[in-house]
Amino acid sequence: MSVYEQLNGSQQFACRVIADHARATAFAIADGILPGNEGRNYVLRKIMRRAIYHGREHLKLTDIFFYKVCDFVIDEMHAAFPELEAQRDFIGKMVRLEEERFGNTLSVGLNKVNAHLDEILPLNFEGAIASINLTEITESFAPYYDTYGVPADLIFVVVSSRVDKINGNRSAGSKLRPIDPEVFIAGIDAAIKQLQQRSGFGKTERKSQVSPVYAGVLAKVGANQFHGYDVTDLDTAKVIAILDGDHQIESLGEGAQGGIVLDNTPFYAESGGQVGDTGILVGIQPTDDRPQNADFRAIVSDTYSPVGGLIIHKVTVEKGDIKVGDTLTANVDVEKRDATRRNHTATHLLHAALKEVLGTHVKQAGSVVAPNYLRFDFTHYQPMTEAEIGEVEELVNRCVLQNEPVTTNSMALEDAMRSGAVAMFGEKYGGEVRVLSVGEGTFSKELCGGTHVRATGDIGSFKITSDEAIASGVRRIRAITGFDSYRRFREDEKLIDRSLAVLKAQRDSLPEAIGRLQDDLRRMRKENDELKLKIATAGGSSAESKNGNETREIQGVKVLGTIVDGLDGNGSRQLSDTLLARLGSGVVILGRRDDSKASLIVRVSADLTERIKAGAIVKEIVGIVGGRGGGKADMAEGGGPETEKLSEAIETGYKVIESILAA
């Protein structure tokens, strides 16, 4: 009998879930999908966490294990799918990271669940189960699944365990009614769906519906001819359609805005991340039937293609008017086009350099190519180091200085893929595609329909300006080229020179000078905070009654309410520690005003937390200052904008404690 056959039903089910989800995980990561919080990345994360949870809960696999199962999938299937073997190390690393992250998240989430239970179902709960609104309970737990990833059935186990503990201290007639697991879990699922609907999370956004007018225009006039790969000016562009929103019109007058469709155009329509061209449309020499056409001039602010084959020029008419059938001169803004071409070719070089430095797992996840910058999103599991950024910049700039020729070839899609060309994210490919090669294509060869420089030297220079995370496993680089890069270098030089002048330092000692300045500032801040804390502690020890700052004894419990100013949040917490230690046994209610905000901290000594909950006190008094708050039994915080009511809030705190002790 196999090990599997010796398992019970739930354990066998867990094994099947793990095996199925490991296969999906390995293939998804090999395809460039990484666990995250949106779209397909979120689906992968749910798949992985469900498998990990089943292993922990039903098979008692306390150590990380799922990455080993995914590795076994690769062993079994790499012959038929060689991309699995190529990405083996990366798949293992990503699965381990997610498994460790989920373990930490689960621990944090369970602590949050237990803290929440302390508030709604404390062990000394005196109500009856009939008085508990099950819908409210399930709704209150929904965020713990949605935010911390604690599965609904595990939340039920914790809640039912709390109910059992409460019932253990009660007589038969006063026990809480057991909660049906199916009802509880279904309630959480329903609450999660409502939560996601309110936030829009998990929804698949539908792309804007293409207006039927565009398809109608395309069917009527046919596809436009794009000549922008070779020229930026065209003298024989005939107007074949004019659009005003979703309507076709026959003419466009001075001051009007609309969309002009030309039979031939040098303007590139936004596609594949490259922004649309801008420029001007002007009239040609007068004719007998249209003498005023020579005065026509329109500014093209954008060029786009709502349906394949149809190029629309978004224009504002500066003077004159135009009608369908007229012939124009189309002039692309050459300076912006050249800047865009530099950034587009640099994007390809950046993609190749990232693969070279970080690994073959890097895949494009989006891009923007504009005249003044480029933005490149890519799959990677951690921030780039300073050394990695420097190496990527050096690779790109080395290729720029080598002035490699940039060539394009049209070929069948199958032939392009067999040649090793990389498909760029966001492009739509037909039967025939353009393949862009840098040099011999060994460093960069990609499918692309955009406009590019003729040689890499045209880029001038390349500079990364930022590297940031935009989702789990997805990073974003922003970079500049050409004159923008040169201007950035000049600005950096000016900043360095000004800093050197202020610090009276030499260039090679600038970091040390700044470090000494920071050390001095930290020391002064620490001394200042310590002085403030001493002053506040001395003030808190007095028994003045102003602003409610006094220690009172309520049914044998010492309660100190005080207001301090000039401390930050950390200083206030330290002061609350000091004041509570001074009381020994009791409650401290500490208020402070800072930046037009009132803040409250409630501390309860350990011997009193069974009778008095800090979180319950804060929730009662924080509304007075117009805010919200909460916390644990021994410490809770809150705040609001109504600083003038801080004394009233502290005074109310005394009354709340009195009512709690009297209950």
XYZ file of C-alpha atoms in Angstrom:
663
model
C 0.000 0.000 0.000
C 1.404 3.400 -0.986
C 1.823 6.282 1.448
C -0.964 8.162 -0.352
C -3.427 5.298 0.164
C -2.704 5.325 3.906
C -3.873 8.941 4.205
C -7.405 9.911 5.165
C -9.786 11.680 2.794
C -8.863 15.265 3.699
C -5.149 14.461 3.481
C -5.520 12.882 0.052
C -7.480 15.933 -1.104
C -4.681 18.167 0.199
C -2.126 16.156 -1.776
C -4.122 16.569 -4.980
C -4.468 20.324 -4.389
C -0.720 20.691 -3.795
C 0.215 18.659 -6.886
C -2.194 20.514 -9.159
C -1.241 23.954 -7.833
C 2.500 23.193 -7.997
C 2.150 22.418 -11.696
C 0.227 25.664 -12.316
C 2.760 27.632 -10.245
C 5.831 26.329 -12.079
C 4.396 27.043 -15.522
C 3.035 30.467 -14.529
C 6.356 31.700 -13.121
C 8.234 30.317 -16.126
C 5.872 32.395 -18.259
C 6.750 35.568 -16.352
C 3.797 35.701 -13.926
C 4.812 36.387 -10.338
C 2.654 36.297 -7.174
C 1.152 39.721 -6.496
C -1.977 41.632 -5.526
C -3.675 42.310 -8.846
C -5.000 40.439 -11.848
C -3.275 37.221 -12.842
C -0.542 37.828 -10.255
C -3.219 37.734 -7.531
C -4.672 34.522 -8.982
C -1.216 32.903 -8.802
C -0.751 34.079 -5.206
C -4.107 32.573 -4.209
C -3.209 29.281 -5.906
C 0.153 29.095 -4.137
C -1.208 30.060 -0.714
C -4.057 27.589 -0.955
C -1.573 24.786 -1.611
C 0.731 25.933 1.203
C -2.177 26.197 3.619
C -3.388 22.667 2.794
C 0.116 21.334 3.413
C 0.348 23.092 6.774
C -3.182 22.373 7.955
C -3.862 18.824 6.722
C -0.406 17.314 6.221
C 1.292 19.132 9.147
C 4.165 20.337 6.937
C 5.519 23.046 9.215
C 8.702 23.753 7.207
C 8.692 25.256 3.731
C 7.909 22.482 1.266
C 6.050 23.842 -1.756
C 9.174 24.870 -3.670
C 10.326 21.241 -3.520
C 7.072 20.081 -5.117
C 7.467 22.698 -7.857
C 11.031 21.452 -8.420
C 9.662 17.923 -8.807
C 7.238 19.249 -11.446
C 10.248 20.575 -13.384
C 12.000 17.204 -13.079
C 8.989 15.451 -14.566
C 8.107 17.897 -17.339
C 11.266 19.724 -18.433
C 11.865 17.397 -21.384
C 8.632 18.493 -23.059
C 8.862 22.060 -21.759
C 12.542 23.137 -21.758
C 11.618 26.629 -20.513
C 10.992 25.039 -17.099
C 14.600 23.871 -16.862
C 15.879 27.260 -18.026
C 13.945 28.965 -15.232
C 14.438 26.274 -12.538
C 16.502 28.407 -10.149
C 14.259 31.437 -10.559
C 11.082 29.402 -10.007
C 12.540 27.889 -6.843
C 13.616 31.288 -5.527
C 10.231 32.920 -6.163
C 8.272 30.033 -4.604
C 10.495 30.045 -1.505
C 10.089 33.814 -1.127
C 6.302 33.578 -1.380
C 6.179 30.584 0.982
C 8.253 32.400 3.596
C 6.210 35.578 3.100
C 2.950 33.663 3.565
C 4.279 32.005 6.715
C 5.080 35.402 8.211
C 1.789 36.843 7.001
C -0.131 33.941 8.485
C 1.540 34.412 11.866
C 0.827 38.148 11.877
C -2.723 37.550 10.665
C -3.486 35.020 13.395
C -2.217 37.442 16.039
C -4.541 40.079 14.562
C -7.458 37.627 14.608
C -6.865 36.792 18.288
C -6.542 40.492 19.191
C -9.835 41.170 17.399
C -11.456 38.322 19.297
C -10.264 39.867 22.564
C -12.441 42.847 21.707
C -15.593 41.160 20.417
C -15.522 37.867 22.388
C -13.362 38.255 25.496
C -13.088 35.182 27.748
C -15.221 36.929 30.374
C -17.957 37.595 27.778
C -21.280 37.771 29.609
C -23.723 38.085 26.708
C -25.727 35.317 25.079
C -24.994 33.974 21.624
C -28.433 35.138 20.520
C -27.281 38.728 21.115
C -24.290 38.324 18.756
C -24.926 39.387 15.176
C -23.240 36.649 13.145
C -23.269 38.828 10.023
C -21.397 41.582 11.849
C -18.865 39.048 13.161
C -18.139 37.581 9.719
C -17.920 41.051 8.152
C -15.467 42.130 10.835
C -13.180 39.192 9.992
C -13.225 39.705 6.216
C -10.240 42.133 6.220
C -8.087 39.520 7.994
C -8.475 37.241 4.986
C -8.282 40.007 2.398
C -5.328 41.857 3.975
C -3.398 39.184 5.896
C -4.305 36.087 3.894
C -5.703 34.110 6.854
C -8.022 31.476 5.290
C -11.678 31.586 6.283
C -11.692 28.032 7.626
C -8.684 28.808 9.837
C -10.455 31.922 11.155
C -13.413 29.682 11.998
C -11.147 27.285 13.914
C -9.824 30.182 16.021
C -13.306 31.623 16.654
C -14.846 28.263 17.536
C -11.928 27.571 19.884
C -12.668 30.862 21.653
C -16.341 29.907 21.961
C -15.312 26.549 23.468
C -13.088 28.315 26.042
C -15.921 30.650 27.016
C -18.338 27.736 27.343
C -15.851 25.865 29.514
C -16.376 28.450 32.262
C -20.172 28.520 32.038
C -23.014 26.485 33.331
C -25.118 24.438 30.906
C -27.886 27.031 30.670
C -25.634 29.948 29.796
C -23.350 28.444 27.181
C -22.866 30.169 23.836
C -24.613 28.557 20.914
C -22.105 26.796 18.564
C -21.478 28.533 15.228
C -22.157 26.511 12.087
C -18.867 26.323 10.105
C -20.584 26.440 6.709
C -22.623 29.500 7.693
C -19.555 31.222 9.148
C -17.278 30.569 6.154
C -20.018 31.490 3.673
C -20.545 34.728 5.606
C -16.841 35.627 5.353
C -16.813 34.807 1.628
C -19.817 37.076 1.066
C -18.237 39.875 3.106
C -14.981 39.576 1.126
C -16.870 39.892 -2.168
C -18.602 43.038 -0.906
C -15.265 44.432 0.289
C -13.646 43.815 -3.088
C -16.612 45.265 -4.962
C -16.411 48.464 -2.896
C -12.680 48.783 -3.519
C -12.764 47.635 -7.137
C -10.074 45.068 -6.261
C -10.083 41.842 -8.203
C -12.175 43.293 -10.998
C -11.029 42.875 -14.550
C -11.342 46.275 -16.106
C -13.001 46.202 -19.485
C -11.258 48.160 -22.151
C -13.175 51.079 -23.522
C -15.610 50.005 -26.176
C -14.414 51.040 -29.622
C -16.960 53.334 -31.214
C -18.656 51.834 -34.301
C -17.837 55.050 -36.176
C -14.164 54.012 -36.396
C -14.969 50.670 -37.955
C -17.333 52.475 -40.316
C -14.657 54.958 -41.396
C -12.132 52.157 -41.920
C -14.593 50.176 -44.025
C -15.383 53.259 -46.103
C -11.930 54.726 -46.762
C -9.638 51.737 -46.207
C -6.408 51.512 -44.242
C -4.152 54.573 -44.039
C -0.623 54.353 -45.354
C 2.092 55.127 -42.781
C 5.352 56.535 -44.206
C 6.926 57.658 -40.933
C 9.721 55.085 -40.978
C 11.272 56.939 -43.931
C 10.043 60.560 -43.785
C 8.704 63.135 -41.340
C 7.105 65.425 -43.961
C 4.524 64.601 -46.613
C 3.171 67.099 -49.160
C 0.361 65.007 -50.615
C -1.789 63.980 -47.664
C -5.445 63.904 -48.626
C -8.197 64.346 -46.030
C -10.468 61.291 -46.335
C -12.485 61.717 -43.117
C -13.084 64.247 -40.328
C -14.408 63.233 -36.917
C -16.056 65.227 -34.163
C -16.131 62.760 -31.294
C -18.242 59.835 -32.457
C -19.626 61.644 -35.485
C -18.308 62.099 -39.008
C -18.433 65.667 -40.271
C -17.580 67.232 -43.605
C -15.490 70.205 -42.471
C -13.623 71.720 -39.549
C -13.452 75.473 -38.957
C -11.082 77.848 -37.220
C -10.780 77.255 -33.454
C -12.442 73.834 -33.678
C -11.036 70.558 -32.413
C -11.487 67.197 -34.075
C -9.878 64.162 -35.650
C -8.515 64.188 -39.187
C -7.892 60.995 -41.153
C -5.374 61.189 -44.036
C -4.868 58.660 -46.811
C -1.085 58.906 -46.308
C 0.691 60.151 -43.190
C 4.149 60.398 -41.639
C 2.625 60.609 -38.121
C 3.169 57.561 -35.898
C 0.069 56.493 -33.971
C 0.501 55.524 -30.316
C 1.286 51.818 -30.096
C 3.448 49.380 -28.175
C 4.225 51.965 -25.494
C 5.468 54.644 -27.928
C 3.439 57.839 -27.712
C 1.817 59.309 -30.803
C 3.564 61.941 -32.897
C 2.768 65.653 -32.713
C 3.258 68.339 -35.354
C 1.270 70.491 -37.771
C -0.999 70.149 -40.792
C -0.919 73.066 -43.259
C -2.706 73.914 -46.461
C -1.075 73.776 -49.872
C -1.053 76.283 -52.700
C -4.506 77.646 -53.606
C -6.659 76.069 -56.283
C -9.617 77.411 -58.216
C -12.161 75.556 -56.107
C -10.430 76.119 -52.727
C -8.354 79.327 -52.697
C -8.428 79.736 -48.915
C -6.858 76.319 -48.290
C -3.357 77.802 -48.285
C -4.136 79.644 -45.065
C -5.124 76.487 -43.209
C -3.016 75.492 -40.214
C -3.790 72.972 -37.479
C -1.776 71.752 -34.504
C -1.591 67.959 -34.137
C -1.493 67.263 -30.379
C -1.695 63.464 -30.617
C -1.929 60.622 -33.092
C -3.741 57.403 -32.254
C -5.184 54.291 -33.847
C -8.460 53.097 -32.272
C -8.690 50.187 -34.742
C -5.948 48.567 -36.752
C -5.270 50.409 -40.005
C -6.993 53.665 -39.019
C -4.735 56.571 -37.981
C -6.421 59.628 -36.479
C -4.710 62.994 -36.015
C -6.133 64.904 -33.046
C -6.029 68.536 -34.120
C -6.891 72.076 -33.094
C -7.431 74.416 -36.041
C -5.416 77.629 -35.621
C -6.623 79.343 -38.790
C -8.613 78.655 -41.913
C -10.862 75.680 -42.402
C -10.623 72.248 -43.973
C -13.022 69.832 -45.636
C -13.029 66.196 -46.714
C -11.169 65.851 -50.021
C -8.653 68.639 -49.406
C -4.919 67.984 -49.684
C -2.540 69.014 -46.904
C 1.123 69.054 -45.989
C 1.780 66.912 -42.896
C 4.825 67.881 -40.817
C 5.888 65.814 -37.816
C 7.625 67.632 -34.931
C 11.088 66.348 -35.802
C 12.713 67.306 -32.489
C 10.149 65.317 -30.473
C 10.232 62.430 -32.959
C 14.034 62.212 -32.707
C 13.874 62.291 -28.895
C 11.228 59.558 -28.935
C 13.326 57.439 -31.322
C 16.307 57.737 -28.984
C 14.226 56.623 -26.030
C 12.635 53.737 -27.934
C 15.916 52.215 -29.070
C 17.308 52.791 -25.565
C 14.338 50.822 -24.204
C 15.403 47.818 -26.276
C 18.989 48.164 -25.074
C 17.779 48.475 -21.470
C 15.711 45.290 -21.827
C 18.738 43.395 -23.133
C 21.015 44.808 -20.420
C 18.582 43.824 -17.655
C 18.521 40.246 -18.928
C 22.310 40.272 -19.037
C 22.759 41.640 -15.494
C 19.758 40.238 -13.592
C 19.000 37.015 -15.457
C 16.849 35.561 -18.209
C 13.766 35.637 -15.970
C 13.446 39.363 -16.734
C 10.425 39.966 -18.951
C 8.827 43.196 -20.020
C 5.609 44.018 -18.147
C 4.808 47.358 -19.777
C 6.505 50.451 -21.154
C 6.082 54.094 -22.091
C 8.303 55.732 -24.690
C 7.908 59.508 -24.730
C 10.116 62.342 -26.033
C 11.405 63.335 -22.596
C 11.705 59.973 -20.822
C 11.277 56.229 -21.068
C 9.604 53.961 -18.542
C 10.167 50.229 -18.480
C 8.318 47.728 -16.268
C 9.872 44.288 -15.833
C 9.620 41.151 -13.736
C 12.174 40.937 -10.951
C 11.833 39.812 -7.350
C 13.923 42.377 -5.453
C 15.244 45.960 -5.705
C 18.263 46.450 -7.928
C 21.481 47.172 -6.101
C 23.565 50.232 -6.827
C 26.108 47.991 -8.518
C 23.450 46.371 -10.730
C 22.073 49.737 -11.809
C 25.587 50.902 -12.611
C 26.287 47.756 -14.629
C 23.076 48.152 -16.646
C 23.896 51.796 -17.391
C 27.416 50.843 -18.439
C 26.197 48.108 -20.802
C 23.719 50.432 -22.506
C 26.186 53.326 -22.802
C 28.898 51.006 -24.111
C 26.532 49.938 -26.882
C 25.748 53.604 -27.543
C 29.452 54.493 -27.855
C 30.069 51.560 -30.194
C 27.589 53.218 -32.577
C 26.106 49.897 -33.659
C 23.779 50.096 -36.689
C 20.082 49.622 -35.980
C 18.319 47.709 -38.741
C 14.810 46.443 -39.380
C 13.610 43.530 -41.458
C 10.100 42.415 -42.297
C 9.456 38.681 -42.117
C 6.853 36.113 -41.206
C 6.096 35.886 -37.494
C 7.186 32.236 -37.349
C 10.514 33.037 -38.991
C 11.052 35.966 -36.607
C 10.493 33.818 -33.548
C 12.786 31.101 -34.899
C 15.514 33.716 -35.404
C 15.494 34.425 -31.663
C 13.650 37.755 -31.770
C 11.957 38.754 -28.517
C 8.295 39.825 -28.599
C 7.753 43.145 -26.850
C 4.854 43.606 -24.415
C 1.831 45.502 -25.756
C 2.494 44.947 -29.481
C -0.116 43.376 -31.735
C 1.452 41.074 -34.305
C 0.057 40.033 -37.655
C 1.349 37.483 -40.112
C 4.294 39.711 -41.052
C 6.315 41.557 -38.425
C 9.194 44.034 -38.169
C 12.319 42.691 -36.479
C 14.620 45.314 -34.981
C 18.266 44.298 -34.593
C 21.102 46.173 -32.934
C 24.335 45.353 -34.715
C 24.314 41.660 -35.589
C 21.403 41.097 -33.237
C 23.412 39.180 -30.659
C 22.771 41.736 -27.911
C 19.273 42.879 -28.874
C 16.804 41.526 -31.444
C 13.126 42.229 -30.861
C 9.809 42.480 -32.655
C 8.760 46.124 -32.768
C 6.634 48.396 -34.927
C 7.951 51.663 -33.482
C 10.370 54.252 -34.798
C 14.065 53.995 -33.946
C 17.446 55.631 -34.438
C 19.621 54.546 -37.371
C 22.612 53.800 -35.118
C 22.996 53.526 -31.349
C 25.334 56.527 -31.286
C 22.312 58.715 -32.066
C 21.086 58.026 -28.516
C 23.917 60.184 -27.158
C 23.879 58.940 -23.568
C 21.656 56.964 -21.216
C 20.874 57.568 -17.550
C 18.582 55.655 -15.151
C 16.735 58.102 -12.897
C 14.739 55.713 -10.702
C 14.082 52.069 -9.860
C 10.942 51.284 -7.865
C 8.525 48.462 -7.108
C 5.031 48.800 -8.600
C 3.723 45.343 -7.613
C 4.989 42.162 -6.049
C 7.703 40.891 -8.379
C 7.359 43.798 -10.820
C 9.708 46.783 -10.915
C 9.764 50.028 -12.881
C 12.766 51.844 -14.277
C 12.632 55.416 -15.521
C 15.465 56.688 -17.690
C 16.459 59.555 -19.972
C 18.645 59.892 -23.046
C 20.166 62.510 -25.329
C 19.801 66.153 -24.327
C 17.647 65.229 -21.289
C 20.475 63.045 -20.014
C 23.014 65.814 -20.658
C 20.862 68.343 -18.793
C 20.555 65.910 -15.894
C 24.357 65.622 -15.702
C 24.685 69.416 -15.725
C 22.079 69.782 -12.940
C 23.893 67.168 -10.863
C 27.151 69.086 -11.275
C 25.518 72.309 -10.111
C 23.983 70.583 -7.064
C 27.329 69.066 -6.119
C 29.133 72.399 -6.504
C 26.554 74.201 -4.351
C 26.747 71.486 -1.698
C 30.519 71.680 -1.620
C 30.346 75.444 -1.174
C 27.870 75.195 1.736
C 29.774 72.398 3.490
C 33.179 73.901 2.683
C 34.384 70.486 1.558
C 36.321 68.982 -1.320
C 34.547 66.836 -3.917
C 36.128 63.560 -2.790
C 35.111 64.204 0.846
C 31.489 65.226 0.204
C 29.898 61.960 1.511
C 31.924 62.154 4.735
C 30.940 65.815 5.259
C 27.259 64.991 4.831
C 27.637 61.982 7.178
C 29.147 64.169 9.918
C 26.321 66.668 9.496
C 23.723 63.900 9.856
C 25.454 62.534 12.949
C 25.381 65.990 14.540
C 21.709 66.398 13.663
C 20.782 63.001 15.114
C 22.682 63.773 18.322
C 20.952 67.142 18.697
C 17.529 65.620 18.049
C 18.174 62.912 20.621
C 19.249 65.484 23.209
C 16.205 67.609 22.394
C 13.831 64.630 22.710
C 15.401 63.615 26.029
C 14.989 67.141 27.359
C 11.353 67.258 26.256
C 10.734 63.894 27.899
C 12.256 65.068 31.184
C 10.118 68.193 31.167
C 6.981 66.231 30.309
C 7.719 63.590 32.958
C 8.179 66.248 35.589
C 4.913 67.858 34.559
C 3.096 64.543 34.592
C 4.232 63.847 38.141
C 2.495 66.877 39.519
C -1.024 66.700 40.773
C -2.292 69.802 39.013
C -5.926 69.671 37.998
C -5.558 71.944 34.986
C -6.715 70.213 31.795
C -7.591 67.134 33.827
C -3.948 66.376 34.603
C -4.269 64.528 37.873
C -4.174 61.084 39.439
C -7.481 59.865 40.775
C -8.440 56.676 42.536
C -11.540 54.987 41.123
C -12.762 51.995 43.111
C -9.201 51.270 44.224
C -7.668 51.777 40.760
C -5.262 54.668 40.196
C -5.958 56.587 36.986
C -3.666 59.333 35.668
C -4.875 61.608 32.886
C -2.459 64.195 31.509
C -1.817 66.358 28.447
C 1.680 66.999 27.097
C 2.861 69.096 24.182
C 6.084 69.079 22.218
C 6.576 65.297 22.074
C 6.290 63.154 18.978
C 4.511 59.808 18.900
C 7.543 57.830 20.052
C 8.228 60.273 22.887
C 4.608 60.013 24.017
C 4.841 56.233 24.184
C 8.030 56.467 26.225
C 6.338 58.927 28.578
C 3.342 56.604 28.970
C 5.776 53.804 29.923
C 7.370 56.048 32.553
C 4.054 57.222 34.010
C 2.614 53.697 34.149
C 5.763 52.428 35.871
C 5.410 55.261 38.387
C 1.820 54.241 39.137
C 2.787 50.582 39.489
C -0.799 49.440 39.089
C -3.303 51.606 37.270
C -4.329 53.308 34.042
C -2.636 56.163 32.166
C -4.523 58.345 29.670
C -2.037 60.534 27.820
C -3.061 63.242 25.371
C -0.944 65.475 23.133
C -1.424 68.126 20.474
C 0.749 68.086 17.380
C 0.289 69.623 13.911
C -3.353 70.508 14.534
C -4.135 66.974 15.651
C -5.087 65.541 19.003
C -3.602 62.156 19.904
C -4.507 59.820 22.755
C -2.674 56.883 24.323
C -4.235 54.613 26.960
C -2.058 52.237 28.991
C -3.329 49.612 31.440
C -1.028 47.760 33.831
C -0.825 43.981 33.354
C -2.681 43.170 36.572
C -5.778 45.065 35.403
C -6.148 43.978 31.761
C -8.722 41.310 32.627
C -11.005 44.013 34.071
C -10.092 47.063 31.976
C -9.295 47.040 28.256
C -7.258 49.916 26.848
C -8.865 49.427 23.425
C -12.354 49.780 24.876
C -11.420 53.062 26.605
C -9.885 54.589 23.472
C -12.905 53.696 21.361
C -15.138 55.519 23.845
C -13.107 58.724 24.100
C -11.463 59.191 20.697
C -14.751 60.162 19.079
C -14.785 63.305 21.208
C -11.788 64.640 19.260
C -13.423 63.577 15.998
C -11.311 60.538 15.216
C -10.902 56.795 15.501
C -8.670 54.440 17.435
C -8.133 50.991 18.856
C -5.556 48.594 20.200
C -4.901 45.782 22.625
C -5.917 45.262 26.219
C -2.772 46.858 27.645
C -2.191 49.661 25.123
C -4.332 51.519 22.614
C -4.013 54.687 20.538
C -6.198 57.048 18.539
C -6.529 60.613 17.387
C -8.584 63.258 15.659
C -8.543 66.873 14.464
C -10.475 68.544 17.314
C -7.570 69.517 19.583
C -9.693 71.841 21.710
C -11.640 68.846 23.048
C -8.600 66.940 24.289
C -9.271 67.824 27.960
C -12.899 66.727 27.575
C -11.733 63.395 26.125
C -9.432 62.728 29.080
C -12.138 63.680 31.562
C -14.495 61.296 29.776
C -11.839 58.602 30.151
C -12.188 58.779 33.945
C -15.958 58.279 33.597
C -15.546 55.352 31.184
C -13.215 53.578 33.606
C -15.651 54.234 36.454
C -18.505 52.661 34.472
C -16.358 49.653 33.526
C -15.418 48.996 37.149
C -19.016 49.463 38.288
C -20.376 46.912 35.778
